[in-house]
Amino acid sequence: MRNIIILLCCLSLLLCGGCRAAEPLSRDTVAFDTPCTVTLYDGGSEELLDACMKHLAQRDDLWSRTKTDSDVCAVNAQSGQWVTVDIATARLLRTAASLSSQTDGAFDITTLPLTRLWENAQTSGVAPSKEELDAALATVGYQQLTLNGNDVKLSGGSIDLGAIAKGYVADELRHILKEGGCTSAIISLGGNAVVIGEKPNGQPFHVGIADPRNDSELIATVAVRDCSVVTSGSYIRGYTVAGKRYSHILDPKTGQPVDNDLLSVTILCFSSVEADAMSTACFVMGFDKAKAFIEKTDGVEAVFVKADGSVVATAGVTFA
Ligand code: AMP
Ligand code: MG
């Protein structure tokens, strides 16, 4: 958390550098278990910030996996039965299913039973057994989710929107801000940044990418206009079991925490929900597969930090 706050401060410094227009309006909150900041540089108002904060709180209530009256808890508690959810939840679940299919299941919202095993392992100090992993894996797979209008049925298992919800909400906040007349802004929800337009001085916004080996430092800075920048990496959260550190991102095919040739993946594209799902998926895929996937996907760029600390970007990335 401390490092995220330091990073946000670095980010605001980078973003403010060179602004000549009126003082930006900014608001902080905590939602989705992470510090969130919305900063408006042009065409904003306190009322728009109020609307953003209200929206964030509503979505957190709807998509938290720990708040007992959330849609996510309702679907999980009634796994195997039809549950009527909010129209926004149904839309998010459809988007999630399509991104799972696009990433060949590397991104999969049904990994919660695996996550629970690794959370328990952290408490007990013993990694999950093959039998436990196999039993959990039997319930994992985005195909387990059926949707009919606003009705949802999960055939066993449970869902967790942690790898996609912030991206979806960031896209919604961008819509609220643009509808309200804001033309220059940055929305920062943990590792998810969305920039609207450009800085008031006509320059691109600069977004820092944390060094996964020391996340109070930046390893690279990208220059972007009208873009989402979303990072997934093992340094952000994880489990420590018997002194060994494991990533919080799990391979839905094996149930194991990801341990490959990547330390982090940052995705750049317009849609924040796509960037969020793809950063998680690419982290699971490993460097070669992820780079090939991004290169064949239109309008999407990536910055990879490899296990040896090297930074590799796809052709369309502009560094600041
Ligand atoms: P992110 O930081 O966006 O990459 O999301 C990571 C979070 O998503 C984890 O903390 C888990 O709650 C969940 N998760 C873990 N592995 C996966 C996966 N392969 N696909 C989707 N969600 C996952
Ligand atoms: Mg994600």
Coordinates of C-alpha atoms and ligand atoms in Angstrom, one line a residue:
M1 CA 0.0 0.0 0.0
R2 CA 2.8 2.4 1.0
N3 CA 4.6 1.8 -2.3
I4 CA 1.4 2.3 -4.3
I5 CA 1.0 5.7 -2.5
I6 CA 4.6 6.7 -3.3
L7 CA 4.0 5.7 -6.9
L8 CA 0.9 7.7 -7.1
C9 CA 2.8 10.7 -5.8
C10 CA 5.5 10.2 -8.5
L11 CA 2.8 9.9 -11.0
S12 CA 1.1 13.1 -10.0
L13 CA 4.4 14.9 -10.1
L14 CA 5.0 13.6 -13.6
L15 CA 1.5 14.6 -14.6
C16 CA 1.6 18.0 -13.1
G17 CA 5.0 18.9 -14.6
G18 CA 4.6 21.4 -17.3
C19 CA 0.9 22.2 -16.6
R20 CA 0.2 25.9 -17.1
A21 CA -3.6 25.9 -16.8
A22 CA -5.7 26.4 -13.7
E23 CA -5.0 24.2 -10.6
P24 CA -6.2 20.6 -11.2
L25 CA -9.1 19.3 -9.1
S26 CA -8.3 16.0 -7.4
R27 CA -10.0 13.5 -5.0
D28 CA -8.7 10.4 -3.3
T29 CA -10.5 7.4 -1.9
V30 CA -10.0 3.7 -1.2
A31 CA -12.1 1.3 -3.3
F32 CA -11.5 -2.2 -4.5
D33 CA -8.9 -2.5 -1.7
T34 CA -6.7 0.0 -3.4
P35 CA -6.0 3.8 -3.3
C36 CA -7.9 5.5 -6.0
T37 CA -7.3 9.1 -7.3
V38 CA -9.2 11.1 -9.9
T39 CA -7.6 14.3 -11.1
L40 CA -9.3 16.7 -13.5
Y41 CA -7.1 19.1 -15.5
D42 CA -9.6 20.7 -17.8
G43 CA -13.4 21.1 -17.8
G44 CA -13.8 19.4 -14.4
S45 CA -15.8 20.4 -11.3
E46 CA -16.3 19.3 -7.7
E47 CA -19.7 17.9 -8.7
L48 CA -18.0 15.6 -11.3
L49 CA -15.6 14.4 -8.7
D50 CA -18.5 13.7 -6.3
A51 CA -20.2 11.7 -9.1
C52 CA -16.9 9.6 -9.6
M53 CA -16.5 8.9 -5.9
K54 CA -20.2 7.9 -5.6
H55 CA -19.8 5.6 -8.6
L56 CA -16.7 4.0 -7.3
A57 CA -18.3 3.2 -3.9
Q58 CA -21.4 1.7 -5.7
R59 CA -19.3 -0.5 -7.9
D60 CA -17.2 -1.6 -4.9
D61 CA -20.4 -2.6 -3.1
L62 CA -21.6 -4.6 -6.1
W63 CA -18.3 -6.4 -7.1
S64 CA -16.5 -6.9 -3.8
R65 CA -15.9 -10.6 -3.0
T66 CA -15.9 -9.9 0.7
K67 CA -19.0 -7.6 1.2
T68 CA -21.7 -10.1 1.8
D69 CA -24.5 -8.2 0.0
S70 CA -22.5 -7.8 -3.3
D71 CA -23.5 -9.5 -6.5
V72 CA -20.3 -11.5 -6.5
C73 CA -21.1 -12.9 -3.0
A74 CA -24.7 -13.7 -4.2
V75 CA -23.5 -15.6 -7.2
N76 CA -20.9 -17.5 -5.2
A77 CA -23.2 -18.3 -2.3
Q78 CA -25.8 -19.7 -4.7
S79 CA -23.4 -21.4 -7.0
G80 CA -25.3 -24.0 -9.1
Q81 CA -28.5 -21.8 -9.1
W82 CA -29.8 -19.0 -11.2
V83 CA -29.2 -15.6 -9.6
T84 CA -30.5 -12.2 -10.8
V85 CA -27.8 -9.6 -10.8
D86 CA -27.5 -5.9 -11.6
I87 CA -27.5 -5.1 -15.3
A88 CA -23.9 -3.7 -14.9
T89 CA -22.8 -7.0 -13.3
A90 CA -24.3 -9.0 -16.2
R91 CA -22.5 -6.7 -18.7
L92 CA -19.2 -7.1 -16.8
L93 CA -19.6 -10.9 -16.7
R94 CA -20.2 -11.0 -20.5
T95 CA -17.2 -8.9 -21.1
A96 CA -15.1 -11.1 -18.8
A97 CA -16.3 -14.3 -20.7
S98 CA -15.4 -12.8 -24.0
L99 CA -11.9 -11.7 -22.7
S100 CA -11.4 -15.2 -21.3
S101 CA -12.1 -16.8 -24.6
Q102 CA -9.9 -14.2 -26.4
T103 CA -6.9 -15.0 -24.1
D104 CA -7.5 -18.8 -24.3
G105 CA -8.5 -18.9 -20.6
A106 CA -5.3 -17.3 -19.3
F107 CA -7.6 -14.7 -17.8
D108 CA -10.4 -16.4 -16.0
I109 CA -12.7 -15.0 -13.3
T110 CA -13.5 -18.5 -11.8
T111 CA -10.1 -18.9 -10.2
L112 CA -11.4 -18.0 -6.7
P113 CA -11.3 -21.6 -5.4
L114 CA -7.6 -21.7 -6.3
T115 CA -7.0 -18.3 -4.7
R116 CA -8.7 -19.6 -1.5
L117 CA -6.3 -22.6 -1.4
W118 CA -3.3 -20.4 -1.6
E119 CA -4.7 -18.0 1.0
N120 CA -5.2 -20.9 3.3
A121 CA -1.7 -22.1 2.5
Q122 CA -0.3 -18.8 3.7
T123 CA -2.0 -19.3 7.0
S124 CA -1.1 -23.0 7.5
G125 CA 2.4 -22.7 6.0
V126 CA 1.8 -25.8 3.8
A127 CA 1.3 -25.5 0.0
P128 CA -1.9 -27.0 -1.4
S129 CA -1.7 -30.8 -2.2
K130 CA -2.2 -32.1 -5.7
E131 CA -5.6 -33.5 -4.6
E132 CA -6.7 -30.2 -3.3
L133 CA -5.6 -28.4 -6.5
D134 CA -7.3 -31.0 -8.7
A135 CA -10.5 -30.7 -6.7
A136 CA -10.5 -26.9 -7.1
L137 CA -9.4 -27.1 -10.8
A138 CA -12.5 -29.2 -11.5
T139 CA -14.6 -26.1 -10.7
V140 CA -12.4 -23.6 -12.6
G141 CA -13.2 -22.5 -16.2
Y142 CA -15.1 -19.5 -17.6
Q143 CA -17.4 -21.9 -19.4
Q144 CA -18.9 -22.7 -16.0
L145 CA -20.8 -19.4 -16.1
T146 CA -24.1 -19.2 -18.0
L147 CA -25.8 -15.9 -18.6
N148 CA -29.4 -15.2 -19.6
G149 CA -30.3 -11.5 -19.6
N150 CA -29.5 -10.4 -16.0
D151 CA -29.7 -13.9 -14.7
V152 CA -26.5 -15.8 -14.0
K153 CA -25.7 -19.4 -13.1
L154 CA -22.4 -20.8 -12.1
S155 CA -22.2 -24.6 -12.2
G156 CA -20.2 -25.0 -9.0
G157 CA -17.1 -23.0 -8.1
S158 CA -16.9 -19.2 -7.5
I159 CA -16.0 -16.0 -9.1
D160 CA -13.6 -13.1 -8.3
L161 CA -13.6 -9.9 -10.4
G162 CA -10.3 -8.7 -8.9
A163 CA -8.5 -8.9 -12.3
I164 CA -11.1 -6.9 -14.3
A165 CA -13.4 -4.8 -12.1
K166 CA -11.1 -1.8 -11.7
G167 CA -10.6 -1.7 -15.5
Y168 CA -14.4 -1.8 -16.1
V169 CA -15.0 1.0 -13.5
A170 CA -12.2 3.1 -14.9
D171 CA -13.9 3.0 -18.3
E172 CA -17.2 4.0 -16.7
L173 CA -15.5 6.9 -14.8
R174 CA -14.0 8.1 -18.1
H175 CA -17.6 8.1 -19.6
I176 CA -19.0 10.0 -16.7
L177 CA -16.2 12.6 -16.9
K178 CA -16.4 13.1 -20.7
E179 CA -20.2 13.4 -20.6
G180 CA -19.7 16.0 -17.9
G181 CA -17.5 18.1 -20.2
C182 CA -14.0 17.1 -18.8
T183 CA -11.4 17.0 -21.6
S184 CA -8.2 16.4 -19.6
A185 CA -8.0 14.0 -16.6
I186 CA -6.3 11.0 -15.1
I187 CA -8.1 8.3 -13.3
S188 CA -5.8 6.1 -11.2
L189 CA -7.2 2.9 -9.5
G190 CA -4.3 1.1 -8.1
G191 CA -2.2 -0.2 -11.0
N192 CA -4.9 0.9 -13.5
A193 CA -4.5 4.4 -15.0
V194 CA -6.8 6.0 -17.6
V195 CA -5.8 9.3 -19.1
I196 CA -8.4 11.5 -20.8
G197 CA -7.1 13.7 -23.6
E198 CA -3.7 15.3 -23.0
K199 CA -2.2 17.8 -20.5
P200 CA -3.6 21.3 -20.8
N201 CA -0.3 22.4 -22.3
G202 CA -0.8 20.1 -25.3
Q203 CA 1.8 17.5 -24.2
P204 CA 1.0 13.8 -23.6
F205 CA 0.6 12.6 -20.1
H206 CA 3.5 10.7 -18.6
V207 CA 2.6 7.4 -16.7
G208 CA 5.3 5.7 -14.7
I209 CA 5.8 1.9 -14.7
A210 CA 7.1 0.6 -11.3
D211 CA 10.3 -1.3 -11.1
P212 CA 9.0 -4.8 -9.9
R213 CA 12.3 -5.4 -8.0
N214 CA 11.9 -2.1 -6.0
D215 CA 8.4 -0.7 -6.6
S216 CA 9.1 2.7 -5.0
E217 CA 11.2 3.3 -8.2
L218 CA 10.1 3.7 -11.8
I219 CA 11.7 1.4 -14.4
A220 CA 10.1 3.2 -17.4
T221 CA 7.7 6.1 -18.2
V222 CA 5.3 6.1 -21.1
A223 CA 3.9 9.1 -22.9
V224 CA 0.2 8.7 -23.7
R225 CA -3.0 10.5 -24.8
D226 CA -6.5 9.1 -24.4
C227 CA -5.2 5.8 -23.2
S228 CA -5.4 3.2 -20.5
V229 CA -2.2 1.9 -18.9
V230 CA -2.6 -1.2 -16.7
T231 CA 0.0 -3.2 -15.0
S232 CA 0.0 -6.7 -13.5
G233 CA 2.9 -8.2 -11.7
S234 CA 3.9 -10.6 -9.0
Y235 CA 5.4 -7.8 -6.9
I236 CA 1.9 -6.2 -6.4
R237 CA 0.5 -8.8 -4.0
G238 CA 1.3 -12.4 -3.3
Y239 CA 1.4 -15.3 -0.8
T240 CA 4.2 -16.3 1.4
V241 CA 4.1 -20.0 2.3
A242 CA 6.8 -21.5 4.4
G243 CA 9.1 -18.6 3.6
K244 CA 8.7 -18.8 -0.2
R245 CA 6.9 -16.0 -2.0
Y246 CA 4.3 -16.8 -4.6
S247 CA 2.5 -14.5 -7.1
H248 CA -1.2 -13.6 -6.5
I249 CA -1.9 -14.3 -10.2
L250 CA -2.6 -18.0 -10.8
D251 CA -2.5 -20.1 -13.9
P252 CA -6.1 -21.3 -14.3
K253 CA -4.8 -24.5 -16.1
T254 CA -2.5 -25.7 -13.4
G255 CA -3.7 -23.9 -10.2
Q256 CA -0.1 -22.8 -9.5
P257 CA 0.9 -19.2 -8.9
V258 CA 2.6 -17.8 -12.0
D259 CA 6.4 -18.2 -11.9
N260 CA 7.8 -17.5 -15.4
D261 CA 10.2 -15.2 -17.2
L262 CA 8.1 -12.1 -16.5
L263 CA 8.1 -9.7 -13.5
S264 CA 5.4 -7.4 -14.8
V265 CA 3.3 -6.7 -17.9
T266 CA 1.9 -3.2 -18.7
I267 CA -0.8 -3.0 -21.3
L268 CA -1.6 0.2 -23.2
C269 CA -4.9 0.5 -25.2
F270 CA -8.0 2.7 -25.2
S271 CA -10.2 0.3 -23.2
S272 CA -9.3 -0.1 -19.6
V273 CA -11.3 -3.3 -19.1
E274 CA -9.4 -4.9 -22.0
A275 CA -6.1 -3.7 -20.6
D276 CA -6.9 -5.0 -17.2
A277 CA -7.9 -8.5 -18.4
M278 CA -5.0 -8.7 -20.9
S279 CA -2.3 -7.6 -18.4
T280 CA -3.4 -10.4 -16.1
A281 CA -3.6 -12.9 -19.0
C282 CA -0.2 -11.9 -20.5
F283 CA 1.4 -12.3 -17.1
V284 CA 0.1 -15.9 -17.0
M285 CA 1.2 -16.6 -20.7
G286 CA 4.9 -15.7 -20.2
F287 CA 6.9 -13.5 -22.5
D288 CA 7.0 -15.2 -25.9
K289 CA 3.3 -16.1 -25.9
A290 CA 2.2 -12.8 -24.5
K291 CA 4.3 -10.7 -27.0
A292 CA 2.9 -12.8 -29.9
F293 CA -0.7 -12.3 -28.5
I294 CA -0.3 -8.5 -28.2
E295 CA 1.3 -8.2 -31.6
K296 CA -1.7 -9.9 -33.3
T297 CA -4.2 -7.8 -31.3
D298 CA -5.1 -4.5 -33.0
G299 CA -4.8 -1.2 -31.0
V300 CA -3.0 -2.8 -28.0
E301 CA 0.7 -2.3 -27.0
A302 CA 2.6 -3.7 -24.1
V303 CA 5.7 -3.1 -21.9
F304 CA 7.2 -6.3 -20.4
V305 CA 9.6 -6.3 -17.5
K306 CA 11.5 -9.6 -17.8
A307 CA 12.9 -11.7 -14.9
D308 CA 16.4 -10.4 -15.7
G309 CA 15.1 -6.8 -15.2
S310 CA 15.2 -6.0 -19.0
V311 CA 12.4 -3.9 -20.4
V312 CA 10.9 -4.9 -23.8
A313 CA 8.1 -3.0 -25.5
T314 CA 6.0 -3.6 -28.6
A315 CA 6.5 -1.3 -31.5
G316 CA 3.8 1.3 -30.8
V317 CA 4.9 2.3 -27.3
T318 CA 6.3 5.8 -26.8
F319 CA 8.6 6.3 -23.8
A320 CA 8.8 9.7 -22.2
Ligands
AMP1 P1 -4.5 -8.2 -11.6 O1 -3.8 -7.4 -10.6 O2 -5.5 -7.3 -12.4 O3 -3.6 -8.9 -12.5 O4 -5.5 -9.2 -10.9 C1 -5.0 -10.2 -10.0 C2 -6.2 -10.7 -9.1 O5 -7.1 -11.4 -10.0 C3 -5.7 -11.7 -8.1 O6 -5.5 -11.0 -6.9 C4 -6.9 -12.7 -8.0 O7 -7.9 -12.1 -7.2 C5 -7.4 -12.7 -9.4 N1 -6.7 -13.7 -10.3 C6 -5.6 -14.4 -10.1 N2 -5.3 -15.1 -11.2 C7 -6.2 -14.8 -12.1 C8 -6.4 -15.2 -13.5 N3 -5.5 -16.1 -14.1 N4 -7.4 -14.7 -14.2 C9 -8.3 -13.8 -13.6 N5 -8.2 -13.4 -12.3 C10 -7.1 -13.9 -11.6
MG2 MG -6.0 -7.4 -14.4

